[in-house]
Coordinates of C-alpha atoms in Angstrom, one line a residue:
Chain A
M1 CA -67.8 42.7 28.9
S2 CA -65.9 39.9 30.5
E3 CA -64.6 37.0 28.4
E4 CA -67.4 34.7 29.8
D5 CA -70.2 37.1 29.0
K6 CA -69.1 37.7 25.5
P7 CA -71.6 36.3 23.1
E8 CA -70.3 33.4 21.0
Y9 CA -71.6 34.2 17.5
W10 CA -70.7 30.8 16.2
R11 CA -72.7 28.8 18.7
W12 CA -75.4 26.5 17.3
T13 CA -77.8 24.2 19.2
E14 CA -76.8 20.7 20.0
S15 CA -79.5 18.0 19.3
N16 CA -80.4 14.4 19.5
W17 CA -83.1 12.3 18.0
R18 CA -84.5 8.8 18.3
N19 CA -86.6 6.9 15.7
P20 CA -90.0 6.2 17.3
D21 CA -90.8 3.5 14.8
I22 CA -87.9 1.2 15.8
R23 CA -87.7 -1.1 18.7
W24 CA -84.0 -1.8 19.3
E25 CA -84.9 -5.1 21.1
D26 CA -86.0 -6.5 17.7
A27 CA -82.7 -5.7 16.0
K28 CA -80.3 -8.4 14.8
I29 CA -77.3 -6.2 14.3
V30 CA -76.7 -2.9 16.1
T31 CA -73.8 -0.7 14.9
A32 CA -72.6 2.7 15.8
G33 CA -70.7 5.4 13.8
I34 CA -69.0 8.2 15.6
D35 CA -67.7 11.1 13.6
V36 CA -65.4 13.3 15.7
G37 CA -64.9 16.5 13.8
S38 CA -62.8 19.5 14.8
V39 CA -65.9 21.5 15.7
S40 CA -68.8 19.1 16.0
S41 CA -69.1 15.4 16.8
Q42 CA -72.0 13.1 15.8
A43 CA -72.9 9.6 16.9
V44 CA -75.3 7.5 14.9
V45 CA -76.7 4.2 16.2
M46 CA -78.1 1.9 13.5
T47 CA -80.3 -1.2 13.9
D48 CA -80.0 -3.5 10.9
G49 CA -78.8 -0.7 8.7
Q50 CA -81.6 1.8 9.7
V51 CA -80.9 5.0 11.8
Y52 CA -82.2 4.3 15.3
A53 CA -80.8 7.3 17.1
Y54 CA -78.3 10.1 16.7
S55 CA -76.7 13.1 18.3
N56 CA -74.9 16.2 17.1
M57 CA -72.7 18.1 19.6
R58 CA -69.9 20.5 19.7
T59 CA -66.5 18.8 20.0
G60 CA -64.8 19.5 23.3
S61 CA -61.0 19.9 23.9
D62 CA -60.7 16.2 24.6
S63 CA -61.5 13.9 21.6
P64 CA -62.2 10.6 23.5
E65 CA -64.5 12.4 25.9
S66 CA -66.3 14.1 23.0
A67 CA -66.8 10.7 21.3
M68 CA -68.2 9.3 24.5
N69 CA -70.4 12.3 25.2
A70 CA -71.8 12.1 21.6
L71 CA -72.7 8.4 22.0
N72 CA -74.2 8.9 25.4
F73 CA -76.3 11.9 24.2
G74 CA -77.4 9.8 21.2
L75 CA -78.5 7.0 23.4
E76 CA -80.2 9.4 25.9
G77 CA -83.9 8.8 25.9
T78 CA -83.5 5.3 24.6
D79 CA -83.0 2.5 27.1
M80 CA -80.5 0.7 24.9
P81 CA -77.3 -0.1 26.8
E82 CA -74.1 0.8 25.1
S83 CA -73.1 -2.9 25.4
R84 CA -75.8 -3.8 22.9
I85 CA -73.7 -2.2 20.1
D86 CA -72.1 -5.0 18.1
Y87 CA -69.6 -2.9 16.2
C88 CA -68.5 0.7 16.3
I89 CA -66.6 2.7 13.7
G90 CA -64.8 5.9 14.3
T91 CA -64.4 8.5 11.6
G92 CA -63.5 12.2 11.2
Y93 CA -60.5 14.2 12.2
G94 CA -60.4 12.7 15.7
R95 CA -61.2 9.2 14.6
V96 CA -58.1 7.7 16.2
N97 CA -59.4 9.0 19.5
V98 CA -62.7 7.2 19.7
P99 CA -62.2 4.8 22.6
M100 CA -65.1 2.5 21.8
A101 CA -64.3 2.1 18.1
D102 CA -63.5 -1.3 16.8
R103 CA -62.0 0.2 13.7
T104 CA -61.6 3.5 12.0
I105 CA -62.4 4.5 8.4
T106 CA -61.6 7.9 6.8
E107 CA -64.3 10.6 6.6
I108 CA -64.0 10.5 2.8
A109 CA -65.3 6.9 2.5
C110 CA -67.9 7.5 5.3
H111 CA -69.2 10.7 3.8
A112 CA -69.8 9.2 0.4
R113 CA -71.5 6.2 2.0
G114 CA -73.5 8.4 4.3
A115 CA -74.6 10.7 1.6
H116 CA -75.7 7.7 -0.5
F117 CA -77.9 6.6 2.4
I118 CA -79.3 10.1 3.2
Y119 CA -79.9 11.3 -0.4
G120 CA -80.3 8.0 -2.1
P121 CA -78.3 6.2 -4.9
G122 CA -78.7 9.1 -7.3
V123 CA -76.1 11.2 -5.6
R124 CA -72.8 11.5 -7.5
T125 CA -71.1 14.5 -6.1
V126 CA -70.9 15.2 -2.3
L127 CA -69.6 18.4 -0.9
D128 CA -68.9 18.5 2.8
V129 CA -67.9 21.7 4.4
G130 CA -67.0 21.2 8.0
G131 CA -65.6 23.3 10.7
Q132 CA -62.0 23.0 9.6
D133 CA -62.1 21.3 6.2
C134 CA -63.7 21.1 2.9
K135 CA -64.2 17.8 1.2
A136 CA -65.4 17.2 -2.4
I137 CA -66.2 13.6 -3.3
R138 CA -67.5 12.0 -6.4
C139 CA -69.1 8.6 -6.0
D140 CA -70.8 5.9 -8.0
E141 CA -74.3 4.4 -7.7
K142 CA -73.1 2.2 -4.8
G143 CA -71.7 5.1 -2.8
K144 CA -68.2 4.1 -3.5
V145 CA -65.6 6.9 -3.9
V146 CA -64.5 7.6 -7.5
N147 CA -62.6 10.9 -7.0
F148 CA -62.0 13.1 -4.0
L149 CA -60.0 15.9 -2.4
M150 CA -59.9 17.2 1.1
N151 CA -58.6 20.6 2.0
D152 CA -57.9 20.9 5.7
K153 CA -54.7 23.0 5.4
C154 CA -56.3 26.4 4.8
A155 CA -59.2 28.0 6.6
A156 CA -60.6 29.7 3.5
G157 CA -63.7 27.7 2.4
T158 CA -64.2 26.1 5.8
G159 CA -66.7 26.8 8.6
R160 CA -63.9 28.3 10.6
G161 CA -63.4 31.0 7.9
M162 CA -67.1 31.9 8.2
E163 CA -67.0 31.9 12.0
V164 CA -64.1 34.3 11.9
F165 CA -66.2 36.6 9.7
A166 CA -69.3 36.2 11.8
D167 CA -67.2 37.1 14.8
L168 CA -65.6 40.1 13.1
L169 CA -69.0 41.5 12.2
S170 CA -70.7 40.5 15.4
V171 CA -73.4 38.6 13.5
P172 CA -74.7 35.2 14.9
I173 CA -73.6 32.5 12.5
T174 CA -77.2 31.4 11.9
D175 CA -78.1 34.8 10.6
V176 CA -75.3 35.1 8.1
G177 CA -77.1 33.5 5.2
Q178 CA -80.3 35.5 5.6
R179 CA -78.6 38.8 6.2
S180 CA -76.3 38.3 3.2
F181 CA -79.3 38.5 0.9
Q182 CA -80.5 41.8 2.5
V183 CA -78.5 43.9 0.1
E184 CA -79.6 46.1 -2.8
D185 CA -77.0 44.9 -5.3
E186 CA -74.8 41.9 -5.0
P187 CA -71.3 43.2 -4.2
E188 CA -68.0 42.0 -5.7
P189 CA -66.7 39.1 -3.7
V190 CA -63.9 39.7 -1.1
S191 CA -60.8 39.3 -3.3
S192 CA -58.3 37.8 -0.7
T193 CA -58.5 34.1 -0.4
C194 CA -56.5 34.0 2.8
V195 CA -58.8 34.5 5.8
V196 CA -56.2 36.7 7.6
Y197 CA -56.1 39.0 4.6
A198 CA -59.8 38.8 3.9
K199 CA -60.4 40.1 7.4
T200 CA -58.1 43.1 6.7
E201 CA -60.0 43.6 3.4
A202 CA -63.3 43.5 5.2
T203 CA -62.2 46.0 7.8
G204 CA -61.2 48.3 4.9
L205 CA -64.7 47.8 3.3
L206 CA -66.4 48.8 6.5
R207 CA -64.2 51.8 6.8
K208 CA -65.2 52.7 3.2
G209 CA -68.8 52.8 4.4
W210 CA -70.0 49.3 3.4
G211 CA -72.8 47.9 5.5
V212 CA -72.4 44.7 7.5
N213 CA -74.8 42.8 5.2
E214 CA -72.9 43.9 2.2
V215 CA -69.6 42.6 3.7
L216 CA -71.4 39.4 4.6
A217 CA -72.7 39.0 1.0
A218 CA -69.2 39.7 -0.4
Y219 CA -67.7 37.0 1.9
C220 CA -70.4 34.4 1.2
S221 CA -69.8 35.0 -2.5
A222 CA -66.0 34.7 -2.0
M223 CA -66.5 31.5 -0.1
S224 CA -68.8 30.0 -2.8
E225 CA -66.2 30.9 -5.5
R226 CA -63.5 29.3 -3.4
I227 CA -65.5 26.1 -2.8
F228 CA -66.5 26.0 -6.5
S229 CA -62.9 25.9 -7.5
L230 CA -62.2 23.0 -5.2
I231 CA -65.1 20.9 -6.5
D232 CA -64.3 21.8 -10.0
R233 CA -61.0 19.9 -9.6
I234 CA -62.8 16.6 -9.0
G235 CA -65.5 17.3 -11.6
I236 CA -69.1 18.0 -10.9
E237 CA -71.6 15.3 -11.8
K238 CA -75.3 15.5 -10.9
E239 CA -77.0 14.8 -8.6
F240 CA -75.3 17.1 -6.2
A241 CA -75.5 17.0 -2.4
I242 CA -74.1 19.2 0.4
T243 CA -73.5 17.9 3.8
G244 CA -71.8 19.3 6.9
G245 CA -72.4 22.5 8.8
L246 CA -72.2 24.8 5.8
A247 CA -75.3 23.1 4.2
K248 CA -77.2 25.2 6.7
N249 CA -75.8 28.5 5.4
R250 CA -77.9 29.5 2.4
G251 CA -75.8 32.6 1.9
V252 CA -73.0 30.4 0.6
V253 CA -75.1 27.4 -0.7
D254 CA -77.5 29.4 -2.9
R255 CA -74.6 31.4 -4.5
L256 CA -72.6 28.2 -5.0
M257 CA -75.5 26.3 -6.6
K258 CA -76.1 29.3 -8.9
E259 CA -72.5 29.0 -10.0
I260 CA -72.8 25.2 -10.5
G261 CA -76.1 25.5 -12.2
L262 CA -77.7 22.7 -10.3
A263 CA -80.2 22.4 -7.5
P264 CA -78.9 20.7 -4.4
M265 CA -80.6 17.4 -3.4
K266 CA -83.0 17.6 -0.6
T267 CA -83.3 15.5 2.5
D268 CA -85.2 15.5 5.8
W269 CA -82.1 14.2 7.6
D270 CA -79.7 16.5 9.5
T271 CA -76.9 16.6 6.9
Q272 CA -74.3 16.9 9.6
I273 CA -74.7 13.3 10.5
A274 CA -73.6 12.0 7.1
G275 CA -70.2 10.9 8.1
A276 CA -71.4 9.0 11.2
V277 CA -74.2 7.4 9.2
G278 CA -71.6 6.1 6.7
A279 CA -69.5 4.8 9.5
A280 CA -72.4 2.9 11.1
L281 CA -73.3 1.5 7.7
F282 CA -69.8 0.3 7.0
G283 CA -70.0 -1.4 10.4
Y284 CA -73.3 -3.1 9.4
V285 CA -71.7 -4.4 6.2
L286 CA -68.6 -5.6 7.9
V287 CA -70.6 -7.5 10.6
Q288 CA -72.7 -9.0 7.9
K289 CA -69.6 -10.1 6.0
G290 CA -68.4 -11.8 9.2
K291 CA -65.6 -9.2 9.6
G292 CA -67.0 -7.6 12.7
R293 CA -66.0 -8.3 16.2
K294 CA -68.0 -11.5 16.4
G295 CA -66.8 -12.7 13.0
Chain B
M1 CA -60.5 6.1 -7.5
I2 CA -58.5 9.4 -7.9
A3 CA -57.2 10.4 -4.5
N4 CA -56.1 14.0 -4.4
Y5 CA -53.8 14.7 -1.5
G6 CA -52.8 18.2 -0.7
Y7 CA -54.5 21.5 -0.6
K8 CA -55.3 24.8 -2.1
D9 CA -54.5 28.1 -0.3
G10 CA -54.3 31.7 -1.3
S11 CA -51.0 31.1 -3.0
G12 CA -52.1 28.3 -5.3
D13 CA -53.2 24.6 -5.8
Y14 CA -50.9 21.9 -4.5
F15 CA -52.3 18.4 -5.0
I16 CA -50.7 15.0 -5.7
A17 CA -53.3 12.8 -7.4
I18 CA -53.0 9.0 -7.2
D19 CA -55.1 6.8 -9.4
T20 CA -55.7 3.9 -7.1
D21 CA -57.0 1.7 -9.9
R22 CA -53.6 1.9 -11.5
C23 CA -51.4 1.8 -8.4
D24 CA -50.2 -1.7 -7.5
G25 CA -48.2 -0.7 -4.5
C26 CA -44.9 -1.4 -6.1
R27 CA -43.1 1.2 -4.0
G28 CA -41.1 2.6 -7.0
C29 CA -42.3 6.1 -6.2
V30 CA -41.6 5.7 -2.5
E31 CA -38.0 4.9 -3.2
A32 CA -37.6 7.6 -5.8
C33 CA -38.9 10.4 -3.6
P34 CA -36.0 12.2 -1.9
V35 CA -38.1 13.6 0.9
N36 CA -40.3 10.7 1.9
V37 CA -43.6 12.3 0.9
L38 CA -45.1 8.9 -0.2
E39 CA -45.7 5.6 1.6
V40 CA -47.3 2.3 0.7
V41 CA -49.9 1.1 3.2
D42 CA -51.5 -2.4 3.3
E43 CA -55.1 -1.2 2.8
D44 CA -56.6 1.9 1.2
P45 CA -57.8 4.1 4.1
N46 CA -60.5 5.5 1.8
D47 CA -61.8 2.2 0.6
P48 CA -62.6 -0.2 3.5
F49 CA -63.2 -3.1 1.1
R50 CA -60.0 -2.9 -0.9
E51 CA -57.3 -5.1 0.6
E52 CA -54.3 -4.6 -1.7
P53 CA -51.4 -2.3 -0.9
I54 CA -51.6 1.2 -2.1
V55 CA -49.5 4.4 -2.1
I56 CA -50.7 7.4 -0.2
V57 CA -49.2 10.8 0.7
V58 CA -47.8 10.6 4.2
S59 CA -50.4 12.1 6.5
D60 CA -48.3 14.8 8.2
K61 CA -46.9 16.0 4.9
R62 CA -50.2 16.6 3.2
K63 CA -50.6 20.1 4.6
K64 CA -47.1 21.2 3.5
I65 CA -46.4 19.5 0.2
K66 CA -45.8 22.8 -1.5
Y67 CA -42.7 23.0 0.7
E68 CA -42.0 19.3 1.0
C69 CA -41.9 18.8 -2.8
G70 CA -39.9 22.1 -3.2
P71 CA -36.5 20.3 -3.8
C72 CA -37.9 18.6 -6.9
K73 CA -39.4 21.8 -8.2
P74 CA -36.8 24.5 -8.8
P75 CA -38.4 27.7 -10.3
T76 CA -36.3 27.3 -13.5
N77 CA -35.1 24.3 -15.5
R78 CA -37.3 21.9 -13.7
P79 CA -36.4 18.2 -14.4
P80 CA -39.1 15.5 -14.6
L81 CA -40.5 14.6 -11.1
P82 CA -38.8 11.4 -9.7
C83 CA -42.0 10.0 -8.3
V84 CA -43.9 10.4 -11.6
E85 CA -41.0 9.0 -13.6
A86 CA -40.7 6.0 -11.3
C87 CA -44.3 4.9 -11.7
P88 CA -44.6 2.3 -14.4
Q89 CA -48.4 2.6 -14.2
G90 CA -48.6 6.3 -14.6
A91 CA -50.6 6.5 -11.5
I92 CA -49.1 9.7 -10.0
S93 CA -49.6 13.3 -11.1
H94 CA -48.9 16.7 -9.5
S95 CA -51.2 19.7 -10.0
W96 CA -48.3 22.3 -9.8
Chain C
M1 CA -29.2 63.9 -8.5
I2 CA -31.8 63.4 -5.8
I3 CA -34.1 60.4 -6.0
A4 CA -37.0 59.2 -3.8
G5 CA -37.7 55.5 -3.7
I6 CA -41.1 54.6 -2.4
D7 CA -42.2 51.2 -1.3
C8 CA -46.0 51.0 -0.7
G9 CA -46.2 47.8 1.2
A10 CA -49.2 46.0 2.7
K11 CA -48.6 47.3 6.2
N12 CA -46.2 50.2 5.9
T13 CA -45.1 52.6 3.2
K14 CA -41.5 53.5 3.2
T15 CA -39.5 56.2 1.4
V16 CA -35.7 56.4 1.0
I17 CA -34.0 59.6 -0.4
L18 CA -30.9 59.0 -2.3
K19 CA -28.5 61.9 -3.2
E20 CA -25.7 61.1 -5.6
G21 CA -26.0 57.5 -4.5
S22 CA -26.0 58.0 -0.8
I23 CA -28.9 57.7 1.6
I24 CA -29.8 61.1 3.1
G25 CA -33.3 60.5 4.5
K26 CA -35.9 57.9 5.3
G27 CA -39.6 58.0 6.3
T28 CA -42.3 55.5 7.1
T29 CA -46.0 55.6 7.7
L30 CA -48.7 52.9 8.2
T31 CA -50.3 52.1 4.9
G32 CA -53.7 51.6 6.4
F33 CA -56.6 51.8 4.0
D34 CA -55.6 54.9 2.2
Q35 CA -52.5 54.2 0.1
V36 CA -52.4 57.7 -1.5
S37 CA -52.1 59.5 1.9
A38 CA -49.7 56.9 3.2
I39 CA -47.4 57.5 0.1
K40 CA -47.6 61.2 0.7
G41 CA -47.0 60.8 4.5
S42 CA -43.9 58.6 4.0
L43 CA -42.4 60.9 1.4
D44 CA -43.0 64.0 3.5
A45 CA -41.4 62.3 6.5
A46 CA -38.4 61.3 4.4
L47 CA -38.0 64.8 3.0
K48 CA -38.1 66.2 6.5
D49 CA -35.5 63.7 7.6
A50 CA -33.3 64.7 4.7
G51 CA -33.9 68.4 5.4
I52 CA -35.0 69.0 1.8
H53 CA -38.2 70.1 -0.1
A54 CA -40.3 68.2 -2.5
R55 CA -39.1 70.4 -5.3
D56 CA -35.5 69.3 -4.7
V57 CA -36.4 65.7 -5.7
D58 CA -35.4 65.0 -9.3
N59 CA -37.1 61.7 -9.8
I60 CA -39.4 59.3 -8.0
S61 CA -39.5 55.5 -8.3
G62 CA -42.0 53.2 -6.8
T63 CA -42.4 49.6 -5.8
G64 CA -44.5 47.3 -3.5
A65 CA -48.0 46.0 -3.5
G66 CA -49.5 49.5 -3.8
M67 CA -47.0 50.9 -6.4
E68 CA -49.8 51.7 -8.8
E69 CA -51.0 54.4 -6.4
I70 CA -47.7 56.2 -6.6
K71 CA -48.9 58.7 -9.2
D72 CA -45.8 60.8 -9.3
A73 CA -43.5 57.9 -9.9
D74 CA -41.2 58.3 -13.0
L75 CA -40.4 54.6 -12.8
K76 CA -42.2 51.6 -11.3
V77 CA -39.8 48.9 -10.3
N78 CA -40.7 45.2 -10.0
E79 CA -40.2 43.9 -6.4
I80 CA -37.7 41.3 -7.4
K81 CA -35.5 43.8 -9.2
A82 CA -35.8 46.2 -6.3
M83 CA -34.7 43.7 -3.6
A84 CA -31.9 42.4 -5.8
K85 CA -30.4 45.9 -6.3
A86 CA -30.9 46.7 -2.6
A87 CA -28.9 43.7 -1.5
N88 CA -26.2 44.5 -4.0
Y89 CA -26.0 48.1 -2.9
L90 CA -25.8 47.2 0.8
F91 CA -23.7 44.1 0.6
P92 CA -21.9 43.7 -2.8
S93 CA -20.9 40.1 -1.7
A94 CA -24.7 39.1 -1.6
R95 CA -25.6 36.2 -3.8
T96 CA -29.0 35.4 -2.2
V97 CA -31.5 37.9 -1.0
T98 CA -34.8 37.3 0.8
D99 CA -37.4 39.9 1.5
V100 CA -39.9 39.0 4.2
G101 CA -42.6 41.5 4.8
A102 CA -46.0 41.7 6.4
E103 CA -47.9 39.9 3.6
M104 CA -45.3 38.3 1.4
G105 CA -42.0 36.5 1.3
R106 CA -39.6 36.5 -1.7
A107 CA -36.2 35.1 -2.4
A108 CA -33.8 35.7 -5.3
K109 CA -30.5 34.4 -6.4
I110 CA -28.4 37.4 -7.6
D111 CA -25.2 37.9 -9.5
E112 CA -22.3 40.2 -8.7
N113 CA -24.1 43.1 -10.5
G114 CA -27.2 42.8 -8.4
K115 CA -29.2 41.2 -11.2
A116 CA -31.8 38.5 -10.2
V117 CA -31.1 35.3 -12.0
D118 CA -33.7 33.2 -10.3
F119 CA -36.5 33.9 -7.8
A120 CA -39.3 32.4 -5.8
I121 CA -42.4 34.2 -4.3
N122 CA -44.8 33.3 -1.5
E123 CA -47.8 35.6 -1.4
K124 CA -51.5 35.7 -0.8
C125 CA -51.2 33.3 2.1
A126 CA -50.4 34.5 5.6
A127 CA -48.6 31.3 6.6
G128 CA -45.3 32.4 5.1
A129 CA -45.4 36.1 5.9
G130 CA -45.1 38.5 8.9
A131 CA -48.8 38.4 9.2
F132 CA -48.5 34.9 10.6
I133 CA -46.4 36.1 13.6
E134 CA -48.7 39.1 14.1
A135 CA -51.8 36.8 14.3
M136 CA -49.9 34.5 16.7
A137 CA -48.9 37.5 18.9
R138 CA -52.6 38.2 19.3
A139 CA -53.4 34.6 20.2
L140 CA -50.5 34.6 22.7
E141 CA -51.6 38.1 24.0
V142 CA -48.1 39.4 23.5
K143 CA -47.0 42.6 21.7
L144 CA -45.7 41.9 18.2
E145 CA -42.3 43.4 19.0
E146 CA -42.0 41.2 22.1
M147 CA -42.4 38.0 20.1
G148 CA -38.9 37.7 18.7
P149 CA -37.1 38.6 22.0
M150 CA -39.2 36.0 23.7
A151 CA -38.4 33.3 21.2
I152 CA -34.7 33.7 21.5
Q153 CA -35.0 32.9 25.3
S154 CA -36.1 29.4 24.4
N155 CA -34.1 26.4 23.2
K156 CA -37.1 24.0 22.9
S157 CA -38.4 22.7 19.6
I158 CA -42.1 22.3 19.6
P159 CA -43.6 21.3 16.3
M160 CA -46.7 23.1 15.1
N161 CA -49.2 21.0 13.2
A162 CA -51.3 23.8 11.7
Q163 CA -50.0 25.6 8.6
C164 CA -52.8 28.1 8.2
A165 CA -52.6 31.2 10.5
I166 CA -56.2 30.9 11.4
F167 CA -55.8 27.2 12.5
A168 CA -52.5 28.0 14.2
E169 CA -54.3 30.5 16.4
S170 CA -56.3 27.6 17.9
E171 CA -53.2 25.5 18.2
V172 CA -51.5 28.3 20.1
V173 CA -54.4 28.6 22.5
G174 CA -54.2 24.8 23.0
L175 CA -50.5 25.1 23.9
I176 CA -51.3 27.9 26.4
H177 CA -53.9 25.7 28.0
G178 CA -51.4 22.9 28.1
K179 CA -49.2 25.2 30.3
I180 CA -46.4 25.4 27.7
P181 CA -44.3 28.5 28.5
K182 CA -45.0 31.5 26.2
V183 CA -41.3 31.7 25.3
D184 CA -41.4 28.2 24.0
I185 CA -44.6 28.8 22.1
S186 CA -43.1 31.9 20.6
K187 CA -40.1 29.9 19.4
A188 CA -42.3 27.3 17.9
I189 CA -44.2 30.0 16.0
H190 CA -41.0 31.5 14.6
D191 CA -39.6 28.1 13.7
A192 CA -42.8 27.2 11.8
M193 CA -42.8 30.5 9.9
A194 CA -39.1 30.4 9.1
S195 CA -39.3 26.8 7.8
R196 CA -41.7 28.0 5.1
V197 CA -39.3 30.9 4.1
V198 CA -36.3 28.5 4.2
S199 CA -38.0 26.0 1.8
M200 CA -38.6 28.9 -0.5
I201 CA -34.9 29.9 -0.4
R202 CA -33.8 26.3 -0.9
R203 CA -35.8 26.2 -4.1
I204 CA -33.5 28.8 -5.6
G205 CA -30.4 27.4 -3.8
V206 CA -28.6 28.6 -0.7
N207 CA -25.7 30.7 -1.9
E208 CA -23.8 32.9 0.5
D209 CA -23.7 35.7 1.3
I210 CA -27.3 35.8 2.2
V211 CA -29.0 39.1 2.7
M212 CA -32.3 39.7 4.4
I213 CA -34.5 42.8 4.0
G214 CA -38.1 43.5 4.9
G215 CA -39.8 44.1 8.3
C216 CA -39.2 40.6 9.6
G217 CA -35.5 41.4 9.6
L218 CA -36.1 43.3 12.7
N219 CA -37.4 40.2 14.5
P220 CA -34.5 38.5 16.2
G221 CA -36.5 35.3 16.8
F222 CA -37.3 35.0 13.1
V223 CA -33.6 35.7 12.1
D224 CA -32.4 33.1 14.6
S225 CA -34.8 30.4 13.3
L226 CA -33.9 31.3 9.8
K227 CA -30.1 30.9 10.4
N228 CA -30.6 27.6 12.3
Q229 CA -32.7 26.1 9.5
L230 CA -30.4 27.3 6.7
E231 CA -27.5 26.0 8.8
I232 CA -25.4 29.1 8.2
D233 CA -23.7 31.4 10.7
K234 CA -24.5 34.8 9.3
V235 CA -27.4 36.5 7.5
Y236 CA -26.5 40.0 6.5
I237 CA -29.2 42.4 7.6
P238 CA -29.1 46.2 7.1
D239 CA -29.8 48.5 10.0
D240 CA -33.2 49.4 8.6
P241 CA -34.3 46.2 6.8
A242 CA -37.8 47.5 6.2
F243 CA -36.5 50.2 3.9
G244 CA -34.7 47.6 1.7
A245 CA -37.2 47.6 -1.2
A246 CA -37.6 51.4 -1.2
L247 CA -33.8 51.7 -1.4
G248 CA -33.7 49.2 -4.2
A249 CA -36.3 51.1 -6.2
A250 CA -34.2 54.3 -5.8
V251 CA -31.0 52.5 -6.9
V252 CA -32.6 51.0 -9.9
L253 CA -33.8 54.4 -11.0
K254 CA -30.3 55.9 -10.4
E255 CA -28.7 53.3 -12.6
E256 CA -31.3 53.6 -15.3
A257 CA -31.3 57.4 -15.3

């Protein structure tokens, strides 16, 4: 198989959405939030603090281009010109490389604010597991951060760690969760935290005769233990919400929630847009306070 | 807000926690740190509505504070940490 | 008295045969996923090298990550103790010893009798171990043993941002796409890895003479980066640094017998 034909087991579908109930022409304030993550980028366009359109795409090798692509893809199918945006905030790992941003705000503040919008004011603990980081944030009833940590140094407990495993086992990333439950008995978690060593350990387990699903289960469970130990540092308070790509992996989420002893909050929104939603909301507040571009 | 800067890896937990409600940006810790791990910035990057100076862990040191902070943490006979000692507000703590 | 010192490491299992305090044989095998056969394999190889039989061995001592699997061991030796004794045996002037293997790094301050008085350990994270260079070799598509010789051809200093081996792989791929010569990337990799080992050594204090054992001692790129960052002219490395811990285990048993 040539390098190009090789299936990419981590690939997920890019998407965009427009709110059919909103006419942008009626809006007083239009803001945008662009979250350039290491793996995915999202753009959210808000009209008077409501989500009008968004996109969710894979980040390319060039951050400014990824930011522009995300915004263009978000506005695709709307006839709103980019120039209608009053204020734009960049967030995420690549936030300093968002060319159209008027200002940047850290993903910590944006995720808390975005989760508050997406899940409602009852949310107190937000876990965001992205492609290359894991954030745990505790916030108050206004969506303001009370306690947080971010781990972007180590691949264990991040989407990248799971991608490495999916790739090692040749299982599409979207199947990991489901297949991890197709085991007779829940196996012991993979004992190595370090992804490099966990890979070696997994190879040994396969050699010992473990099935792929069992190894997946052992890794999902190791990852949930790892994430639990991170959130535990900031203290878990209910209600609990999970955003970011990992929210879609039930193999980890279900095991984690069992350990925490809570049910995760539910939402109809795509949880990957939380950071960009928070950014667009901050933009809305700043413009209202007269601190925007026009203020 | 408690801002935890640092990381956890297979070898352990390495976080510097800053209580931003206590920190008044006095720079005492910045001057006490022999390896420039801390800096005071004009506004809190994690709170867009706060406009007072605040101490943070320098961004490119966050992923290696286990190593950066090494000189103040000999394996035996460890003295009190200069940054912690220098803070009149008791706003700084280390997890390791 | 004939003693076999066995070091069951994460990657390789090494055996040293000591007769009346002198090395008469060595053997090594890949540890793989079966530590018990690796232990037997390395012992057999060492016996063959020494030209003796298993029954000629009076005592066995074990050390390393898999030492619990060395069932015939009369003594199990803590890794710090083993590396300290090895350094003292090989270079009596040694005051600092560092052991950098496939999955761990250690450093100890030792006295004139080869006793460890202070130590630091870095384990369970590939960033500060040989596994880091191995993972980067795959990303660079270069053989592991070519990495060091490549690095010493470069005099550039390119900082690496990622600490984690998994993230550093992507960074290396980015550098390749950025048309950075592979020799310079290899140097950056060794510098990054050595900086973590150096900060571990600095925690216990840099006291000469410094001895290095462990598989990474065979890597000229790593040794070069280590010397530069420690700002010293010489690091004492035995001919077979990978056998250091096995030798140390044998010496400890000899002294305690």
